[in-house]
Short mmCIF file of C-alpha atoms and ligand atoms in Angstrom, two decimals:
data_model
loop_
_atom_site.label_atom_id
_atom_site.label_comp_id
_atom_site.label_asym_id
_atom_site.label_seq_id
_atom_site.Cartn_x
_atom_site.Cartn_y
_atom_site.Cartn_z
CA MET A 113 132.09 13.25 107.34
CA LYS A 114 133.00 14.72 103.95
CA LEU A 115 129.36 15.57 103.32
CA ILE A 116 129.14 17.34 106.67
CA LEU A 117 132.25 19.36 105.85
CA CYS A 118 130.84 20.31 102.43
CA LEU A 119 127.54 21.35 103.95
CA PHE A 120 129.38 23.36 106.58
CA LEU A 121 131.44 25.20 103.96
CA LEU A 122 128.36 25.84 101.83
CA GLY A 123 126.62 27.14 104.92
CA MET A 124 129.49 29.55 105.55
CA VAL A 125 129.18 30.96 102.03
CA VAL A 126 125.41 31.32 102.32
CA ALA A 127 125.78 32.90 105.76
CA ARG A 128 128.12 35.51 104.35
CA GLY A 129 125.52 36.07 101.66
CA VAL A 130 128.12 36.49 98.95
CA GLU A 131 129.99 34.17 96.69
CA ARG A 132 132.66 36.48 95.50
CA ARG A 133 134.77 35.91 92.45
CA PRO A 134 138.41 35.99 93.47
CA VAL A 135 140.35 39.10 92.52
CA ASN A 136 142.55 38.54 89.48
CA LYS A 137 145.94 40.23 89.33
CA VAL A 138 147.45 38.20 86.49
CA GLU A 139 147.29 39.69 83.01
CA ALA A 140 147.29 36.29 81.30
CA ASN A 141 144.14 35.35 83.23
CA VAL A 142 142.00 38.23 81.98
CA PRO A 143 139.10 36.62 80.12
CA PRO A 144 137.88 38.13 76.84
CA TYR A 145 135.16 40.76 77.17
CA THR A 146 133.01 42.88 74.88
CA LEU A 147 132.42 46.54 75.62
CA PRO A 148 129.16 48.33 74.89
CA GLU A 149 129.33 50.45 71.72
CA LEU A 150 130.19 54.04 72.55
CA LEU A 151 128.87 55.53 69.32
CA VAL A 152 125.61 53.63 68.92
CA CYS A 153 122.46 55.09 70.50
CA ALA A 154 119.91 52.98 72.38
CA ASP A 155 117.63 53.09 69.32
CA GLY A 156 120.44 51.86 67.07
CA THR A 157 121.33 55.25 65.54
CA LYS A 158 125.06 55.49 64.76
CA VAL A 159 126.75 58.61 66.08
CA ALA A 160 128.81 60.14 63.31
CA ASP A 161 128.92 63.81 64.29
CA ALA A 162 129.43 66.02 67.33
CA ALA A 163 125.84 67.31 67.34
CA THR A 164 124.33 63.80 67.60
CA TRP A 165 126.81 63.02 70.35
CA GLN A 166 126.04 66.17 72.30
CA ASN A 167 122.28 66.19 71.88
CA LYS A 168 121.42 62.50 71.85
CA ARG A 169 124.10 60.01 72.85
CA ARG A 170 125.74 62.01 75.63
CA PRO A 171 122.49 62.68 77.54
CA GLU A 172 121.50 59.04 77.21
CA ILE A 173 124.82 57.77 78.62
CA LEU A 174 124.68 60.32 81.44
CA LYS A 175 121.21 59.13 82.36
CA LEU A 176 122.37 55.50 82.53
CA PHE A 177 125.20 56.41 84.90
CA GLN A 178 122.74 58.41 87.01
CA HIS A 179 120.17 55.66 87.27
CA GLU A 180 122.38 52.60 87.51
CA MET A 181 125.59 53.69 89.23
CA HIS A 182 125.96 57.08 90.89
CA GLY A 183 122.32 58.01 91.41
CA VAL A 184 120.67 61.31 90.58
CA SER A 185 122.14 64.32 92.37
CA PRO A 186 120.14 67.39 93.30
CA GLY A 187 121.01 70.81 91.91
CA ARG A 188 122.30 73.81 93.81
CA PRO A 189 120.00 74.54 96.76
CA ALA A 190 118.23 77.91 96.44
CA GLU A 191 119.15 78.61 100.09
CA MET A 192 122.89 78.10 99.61
CA THR A 193 124.98 80.95 101.05
CA TRP A 194 128.62 81.42 101.91
CA ALA A 195 130.95 83.77 103.76
CA THR A 196 134.69 84.29 104.03
CA ALA A 197 135.80 83.08 107.44
CA ASN A 198 139.33 84.46 107.20
CA CYS A 199 141.93 85.64 104.73
CA ASP A 200 145.73 85.79 104.96
CA LYS A 201 147.36 87.79 102.19
CA ALA A 202 150.83 86.69 103.18
CA ALA A 203 150.40 82.94 103.17
CA LEU A 204 153.20 80.54 102.20
CA GLY A 205 155.81 83.16 102.97
CA GLY A 206 154.06 85.80 100.84
CA LEU A 207 153.65 83.60 97.78
CA ALA A 208 149.89 83.27 98.13
CA THR A 209 146.66 84.50 99.60
CA ARG A 210 144.90 81.89 101.70
CA LYS A 211 141.18 82.16 102.25
CA GLU A 212 138.75 79.98 104.14
CA ILE A 213 135.17 80.14 102.96
CA THR A 214 132.25 78.50 104.78
CA VAL A 215 129.29 77.34 102.70
CA TRP A 216 125.83 76.51 104.08
CA PHE A 217 123.25 74.60 102.08
CA GLY A 218 120.16 75.30 104.18
CA ALA A 219 118.24 78.48 105.02
CA GLY A 220 119.66 80.53 107.88
CA LYS A 221 123.04 78.78 107.66
CA SER A 222 121.55 75.41 108.52
CA GLY A 223 122.82 71.97 107.58
CA PRO A 224 126.34 70.57 107.58
CA PRO A 225 128.71 73.37 106.55
CA MET A 226 131.30 72.90 103.80
CA HIS A 227 134.69 74.50 104.35
CA ILE A 228 136.65 75.63 101.30
CA LEU A 229 140.37 76.23 101.58
CA LEU A 230 141.45 78.50 98.73
CA TYR A 231 145.00 79.43 97.79
CA THR A 232 145.61 82.01 95.06
CA PRO A 233 149.04 83.15 93.82
CA ASN A 234 149.96 86.72 94.80
CA ALA A 235 152.11 87.27 91.70
CA ALA A 236 149.09 86.97 89.38
CA GLN A 237 148.10 90.07 87.44
CA GLN A 238 144.75 88.63 86.35
CA PRO A 239 142.31 85.88 87.38
CA VAL A 240 144.02 82.49 87.43
CA PRO A 241 142.92 78.98 86.48
CA VAL A 242 142.12 76.77 89.44
CA PHE A 243 142.42 73.13 90.55
CA VAL A 244 139.39 71.94 92.54
CA SER A 245 139.61 68.79 94.66
CA VAL A 246 138.20 66.89 97.63
CA ASN A 247 140.84 65.97 100.21
CA PHE A 248 140.48 62.88 102.39
CA ASP A 249 141.18 63.92 105.96
CA GLY A 250 140.76 67.66 106.31
CA ASN A 251 141.86 70.96 104.81
CA HIS A 252 144.52 71.23 107.52
CA THR A 253 146.25 68.10 106.16
CA VAL A 254 146.97 69.72 102.78
CA ASN A 255 149.57 72.12 104.16
CA ALA A 256 151.17 72.61 107.58
CA GLU A 257 150.37 76.34 107.81
CA PRO A 258 149.15 76.99 111.37
CA GLY A 259 146.49 79.40 110.08
CA ILE A 260 144.44 76.62 108.47
CA THR A 261 141.43 75.81 110.62
CA ILE A 262 141.09 72.25 111.88
CA SER A 263 137.34 71.77 111.71
CA GLU A 264 135.24 69.08 113.35
CA GLN A 265 134.57 65.84 111.48
CA TRP A 266 132.39 62.81 112.08
CA THR A 267 134.32 59.56 112.24
CA GLN A 268 133.47 56.00 113.12
CA ASP A 269 135.57 53.43 114.92
CA ARG A 270 135.86 50.47 112.58
CA LYS A 271 135.50 47.84 115.27
CA THR A 272 133.03 49.28 117.76
CA LYS A 273 131.10 51.30 115.11
CA GLN A 274 131.05 54.10 117.68
CA GLU A 275 130.70 57.50 116.03
CA GLN A 276 132.08 60.80 117.22
CA LEU A 277 132.23 64.42 116.16
CA ALA A 278 135.64 65.81 116.99
CA ARG A 279 138.46 68.05 115.79
CA PRO A 280 141.31 65.96 114.40
CA ASP A 281 144.50 66.10 116.42
CA GLU A 282 146.89 69.01 115.87
CA LYS A 283 149.57 66.53 114.87
CA THR A 284 147.61 65.67 111.69
CA ARG A 285 148.30 69.18 110.38
CA GLY A 286 150.15 68.90 107.08
CA GLN A 287 150.04 65.09 107.12
CA SER A 288 149.12 64.87 103.40
CA ILE A 289 151.43 67.66 102.26
CA GLY A 290 153.24 65.31 99.87
CA ARG A 291 150.06 64.88 97.85
CA TRP A 292 149.50 68.60 97.38
CA GLU A 293 152.05 70.67 95.55
CA VAL A 294 150.60 73.97 96.76
CA GLU A 295 153.80 76.03 96.39
CA LYS A 296 154.41 74.66 92.91
CA LEU A 297 150.84 75.45 91.88
CA MET A 298 151.28 79.03 93.08
CA ALA A 299 154.60 79.41 91.27
CA ARG A 300 153.02 78.15 88.07
CA GLY A 301 150.11 80.60 88.28
CA TYR A 302 147.31 78.33 89.47
CA ALA A 303 144.89 78.54 92.38
CA LEU A 304 143.89 75.57 94.53
CA ALA A 305 140.45 75.11 96.08
CA THR A 306 139.99 72.09 98.29
CA ILE A 307 137.19 70.74 100.46
CA GLN A 308 137.18 67.93 103.03
CA ARG A 309 135.23 64.73 102.37
CA ALA A 310 133.58 64.47 105.80
CA ASP A 311 131.87 67.85 105.30
CA LEU A 312 129.91 66.40 102.39
CA GLU A 313 129.73 62.87 103.76
CA PRO A 314 131.81 61.01 106.35
CA ASP A 315 133.09 57.92 104.56
CA TYR A 316 131.32 54.99 106.27
CA GLU A 317 128.04 53.23 105.74
CA THR A 318 125.90 55.39 108.02
CA GLY A 319 127.94 58.55 107.45
CA TRP A 320 125.20 59.98 105.24
CA ARG A 321 123.24 60.91 108.36
CA HIS A 322 125.82 63.62 109.06
CA GLY A 323 126.33 64.83 105.50
CA VAL A 324 124.48 66.61 102.74
CA ARG A 325 122.61 63.50 101.65
CA GLY A 326 120.99 63.11 105.04
CA PHE A 327 120.30 66.82 105.33
CA LEU A 328 118.57 67.08 101.95
CA LEU A 329 116.71 63.78 102.47
CA GLU A 330 115.22 65.06 105.69
CA LYS A 331 114.37 68.37 104.07
CA ALA A 332 112.46 66.48 101.39
CA GLY A 333 110.51 64.75 104.17
CA ARG A 334 111.86 61.30 103.34
CA LYS A 335 113.47 58.60 105.45
CA GLU A 336 115.03 56.37 102.83
CA PHE A 337 116.91 56.83 99.61
CA ALA A 338 115.29 55.76 96.33
CA PRO A 339 117.33 53.06 94.52
CA ASP A 340 118.48 55.67 92.02
CA ALA A 341 119.25 58.38 94.58
CA TRP A 342 122.82 59.63 94.89
CA GLY A 343 125.52 57.88 96.89
CA ALA A 344 128.57 59.19 98.75
CA ILE A 345 130.60 59.61 95.56
CA GLY A 346 127.67 61.60 94.20
CA ALA A 347 127.79 63.77 97.33
CA TRP A 348 131.54 64.43 97.02
CA ALA A 349 131.12 65.24 93.31
CA TRP A 350 128.26 67.57 94.23
CA GLY A 351 130.56 69.36 96.68
CA LEU A 352 133.00 69.97 93.84
CA SER A 353 130.26 71.62 91.78
CA ARG A 354 129.14 73.72 94.74
CA THR A 355 132.74 74.81 95.21
CA LEU A 356 132.78 75.92 91.59
CA ASP A 357 129.58 77.92 92.24
CA VAL A 358 131.48 79.80 94.93
CA LEU A 359 134.60 80.24 92.81
CA GLU A 360 132.52 81.92 90.10
CA SER A 361 132.30 84.94 92.38
CA GLU A 362 135.97 84.93 93.48
CA LYS A 363 137.77 87.78 91.71
CA ALA A 364 141.22 86.21 91.87
CA VAL A 365 140.00 83.06 90.11
CA ASP A 366 138.97 82.42 86.51
CA ALA A 367 136.25 79.81 87.11
CA LYS A 368 135.98 79.19 83.37
CA ARG A 369 139.40 77.55 83.66
CA ALA A 370 138.70 75.09 86.48
CA ALA A 371 140.31 71.65 86.57
CA VAL A 372 138.56 69.06 88.71
CA ILE A 373 141.05 66.56 90.13
CA GLY A 374 140.97 63.68 92.58
CA HIS A 375 142.90 60.66 93.80
CA SER A 376 141.44 57.17 94.09
CA ARG A 377 137.88 57.37 95.47
CA MET A 378 138.12 61.12 94.98
CA GLY A 379 139.28 60.40 91.42
CA LYS A 380 135.97 58.59 90.97
CA ALA A 381 134.25 61.68 92.41
CA ALA A 382 136.25 64.02 90.13
CA LEU A 383 135.27 62.01 87.05
CA TRP A 384 131.63 62.01 88.07
CA ALA A 385 131.71 65.77 88.76
CA GLY A 386 133.40 66.43 85.43
CA ALA A 387 130.95 64.19 83.59
CA GLN A 388 127.88 65.96 84.99
CA ASP A 389 129.10 69.52 85.25
CA GLU A 390 130.34 70.85 81.94
CA ARG A 391 131.63 74.01 83.60
CA PHE A 392 134.75 72.03 84.57
CA ALA A 393 137.21 72.83 81.79
CA LEU A 394 139.59 69.95 82.54
CA VAL A 395 139.10 66.64 84.34
CA ILE A 396 141.90 64.69 86.03
CA SER A 397 141.71 61.19 87.50
CA ASN A 398 144.62 59.98 89.60
CA ASP A 399 144.56 56.20 90.21
CA SER A 400 140.74 56.13 90.31
CA GLY A 401 140.47 52.43 89.42
CA GLU A 402 137.23 50.43 89.73
CA GLY A 403 134.17 52.66 89.50
CA GLY A 404 136.47 55.36 88.13
CA ALA A 405 138.57 55.18 85.00
CA ALA A 406 139.15 51.39 84.91
CA LEU A 407 136.99 49.22 82.67
CA ALA A 408 134.52 47.18 84.77
CA ARG A 409 134.27 44.28 82.32
CA ARG A 410 138.04 43.75 82.25
CA ASP A 411 138.48 41.27 85.07
CA PHE A 412 141.63 42.61 86.68
CA GLY A 413 141.99 44.09 90.17
CA GLU A 414 139.03 45.29 92.25
CA THR A 415 135.63 43.98 91.15
CA THR A 416 132.15 45.45 91.35
CA ALA A 417 131.31 42.96 94.12
CA GLU A 418 134.37 44.01 96.14
CA ILE A 419 133.53 47.68 95.90
CA ASN A 420 129.82 47.20 96.65
CA ASN A 421 130.55 45.03 99.65
CA ARG A 422 133.24 47.17 101.19
CA PHE A 423 131.69 50.52 100.33
CA PRO A 424 127.91 50.00 100.10
CA HIS A 425 127.36 53.75 100.50
CA TRP A 426 129.43 54.88 97.50
CA PHE A 427 127.00 54.15 94.69
CA CYS A 428 123.21 54.05 94.29
CA GLY A 429 121.03 51.08 95.26
CA HIS A 430 120.66 49.90 91.67
CA PHE A 431 124.41 49.42 91.32
CA LYS A 432 124.32 46.49 93.78
CA LYS A 433 122.73 44.25 91.18
CA TYR A 434 125.92 44.36 89.10
CA SER A 435 128.10 42.71 91.77
CA ASP A 436 129.98 39.96 89.92
CA LYS A 437 127.74 40.67 86.90
CA GLU A 438 129.79 43.30 85.11
CA SER A 439 128.79 42.02 81.69
CA THR A 440 125.18 43.04 82.41
CA LEU A 441 126.05 46.70 83.05
CA PRO A 442 124.34 48.92 80.45
CA PHE A 443 127.62 50.85 80.07
CA ASP A 444 131.31 50.58 80.82
CA GLN A 445 133.68 53.16 82.23
CA HIS A 446 135.01 54.31 78.84
CA GLU A 447 131.57 55.82 78.37
CA LEU A 448 131.90 57.77 81.61
CA LEU A 449 135.24 59.15 80.38
CA ALA A 450 133.67 60.03 77.03
CA LEU A 451 131.18 62.30 78.83
CA VAL A 452 134.10 64.68 79.37
CA ALA A 453 134.59 65.21 75.59
CA PRO A 454 135.42 67.58 73.99
CA ARG A 455 137.02 68.98 77.15
CA PRO A 456 140.54 67.79 77.98
CA LEU A 457 140.86 64.72 80.21
CA TYR A 458 143.90 63.28 82.00
CA ILE A 459 144.03 59.72 83.33
CA ALA A 460 146.97 58.64 85.47
CA SER A 461 147.87 55.19 86.76
CA ALA A 462 150.64 53.76 88.93
CA ALA A 463 152.50 50.63 87.84
CA GLU A 464 152.28 48.85 91.20
CA ASP A 465 148.65 49.80 91.79
CA LEU A 466 147.25 46.51 90.50
CA TRP A 467 144.08 46.85 92.57
CA ALA A 468 143.14 49.85 90.37
CA ASP A 469 143.99 48.00 87.11
CA PRO A 470 146.39 50.47 85.48
CA GLN A 471 146.11 48.90 82.05
CA GLY A 472 142.31 48.89 82.31
CA GLU A 473 142.48 52.64 82.98
CA PHE A 474 144.50 53.15 79.82
CA LEU A 475 142.19 50.96 77.72
CA SER A 476 139.20 52.87 79.00
CA ALA A 477 140.75 56.14 77.80
CA LEU A 478 141.57 54.50 74.48
CA HIS A 479 138.00 53.29 73.98
CA ALA A 480 136.67 56.73 74.96
CA GLU A 481 138.78 58.45 72.30
CA PRO A 482 136.20 58.20 69.46
CA ALA A 483 134.11 60.81 71.31
CA TRP A 484 136.95 63.35 70.95
CA LYS A 485 137.43 62.38 67.32
CA LEU A 486 133.84 63.50 66.64
CA PHE A 487 135.01 67.00 67.54
CA GLY A 488 138.09 66.72 65.33
CA LEU A 489 140.32 66.40 68.41
CA PRO A 490 143.24 63.98 68.60
CA GLY A 491 142.60 62.30 71.98
CA LEU A 492 145.33 59.95 73.14
CA GLY A 493 147.15 59.61 69.85
CA VAL A 494 148.62 56.18 70.74
CA ARG A 495 147.15 52.68 70.60
CA GLU A 496 149.59 50.84 72.89
CA TRP A 497 149.85 51.11 76.67
CA PRO A 498 152.91 53.35 77.12
CA VAL A 499 155.92 52.30 79.17
CA VAL A 500 156.24 53.70 82.69
CA ASP A 501 156.99 57.39 83.18
CA GLN A 502 156.28 58.20 79.55
CA PRO A 503 153.33 60.62 79.39
CA VAL A 504 151.33 60.50 76.16
CA GLY A 505 148.32 62.23 74.65
CA ALA A 506 147.00 65.53 73.43
CA THR A 507 143.37 66.14 74.48
CA ILE A 508 143.41 62.93 76.52
CA GLY A 509 146.57 62.77 78.60
CA TYR A 510 147.78 59.52 80.15
CA HIS A 511 150.74 58.22 82.10
CA VAL A 512 151.58 55.20 84.17
CA ARG A 513 154.05 56.21 86.83
CA THR A 514 156.59 54.00 88.57
CA GLY A 515 155.44 53.07 92.06
CA LYS A 516 152.38 52.69 94.23
CA HIS A 517 148.85 54.01 94.70
CA ASP A 518 149.51 57.68 95.54
CA VAL A 519 149.68 61.23 94.20
CA THR A 520 153.27 62.31 93.73
CA ALA A 521 155.26 65.31 92.53
CA TYR A 522 155.69 63.44 89.24
CA ASP A 523 151.91 63.22 88.80
CA TRP A 524 151.45 66.93 89.54
CA ALA A 525 154.23 67.88 87.13
CA GLN A 526 152.32 66.15 84.31
CA TYR A 527 149.00 67.74 85.31
CA LEU A 528 150.54 71.21 85.35
CA ASP A 529 152.11 70.75 81.92
CA PHE A 530 148.83 69.39 80.59
CA ALA A 531 146.88 72.27 82.17
CA ASP A 532 149.33 74.81 80.71
CA LYS A 533 148.65 73.41 77.26
CA ASN A 534 144.92 72.93 77.65
CA MET A 535 143.74 75.67 80.01
CA GLY A 536 146.26 78.29 79.01
CA ALA A 537 147.75 79.42 82.32
CA LYS A 538 148.70 83.09 82.15
CA LYS A 539 151.03 84.33 84.84
C1 GTR B 601 140.21 51.20 98.18
C2 GTR B 601 139.10 50.99 97.18
C3 GTR B 601 139.44 51.63 95.89
C4 GTR B 601 140.03 53.03 96.04
C5 GTR B 601 140.83 53.21 97.30
C6 GTR B 601 141.05 54.67 97.75
O1 GTR B 601 140.02 50.55 99.36
O2 GTR B 601 138.92 49.61 97.03
O3 GTR B 601 138.32 51.61 95.02
O4 GTR B 601 139.10 54.00 95.86
O5 GTR B 601 140.29 52.58 98.38
O6 GTR B 601 140.20 55.51 97.67
O7 GTR B 601 142.16 54.91 98.26
#
């Protein structure tokens, strides 16, 4: 009887196809781990100066992340065009100008369009620095202004897997307003450019068919992705770079002072965009966790197996082989963060967000710091995980906020102060 039960249980595990390591949320249970050396090249050369970093080590790390985690993203399509759909010079009670810009990636305005919502402060006398970000559920959720277009999005019902293309309900207008301090940004002399995730890729396993990945795959005459082709996070990061392309021709914006920012999965996308695209002058990760700022080898919170199983579309095919095998990764996330150097970087955690491993996010920033030191820059400037609500750092900013997985006014207040210092906001 016992044997039958054992065989039955074993059968269940095999049937599920995965034997997942349980998720650890107890600090005392974190096993020891060894991180790959940041400043040693694949051929054993030690990196002791900025030039070797920039010309040798940095490209080699970037390549590893492309081939083993995020996949290789295409460049800007030659056929990409855009047009202003509408413009309101008296938005937010006269505080800002609100523009909607539609971007097409295929010839003759073909392919899934990307909608940019751009706010610029009216009080500005000269081009302003800008925050660029992907929002989760639509541009209309960022602010309740009735003039923001609610555009169609592909969604999938979790249970029935039924897909539909529809305009989100009017009552979702402004639903994420608490995560976007638009008025504060305007008052502080910053612009905000945001795009919606479903335009680049609806966030479910087969969503790529309706996004830029599917469009460009078909254009290339292919049916399947190569194991090192980009995933959904790659597509969202790509959208951030394409938004920056557009901003370069916006007179009200100084695209040389662009901060790329994102929360959670969009924090992962912001880090990946900032790592690849050196035009981003500042990179901000808000609670990005596993696959973002948090160290993969530190066994705390979400694991590689968890993320690959729940979100198989986020990373490239090659990344699947690291499920529950973090120690075999040819890199760790501190090396992704280091790709931002010498540009300023801000990593933020939330104390109750154990799934994202707040301490692992801090340690990742700490282990990335030697890259900034090569440029004579101070980095974090502390060795110990700071107490809650105590921002630290100079060229690498960090805080762990009281509370849950979210973006709050407290987080934005730190980002604005950090941006003032590092991107020189001029009103
Ligand atoms: C979770 C996921 C995390 C994080 C989060 C989010 O379900 O496990 O990696 O990205 O979603 O994006 O809110």
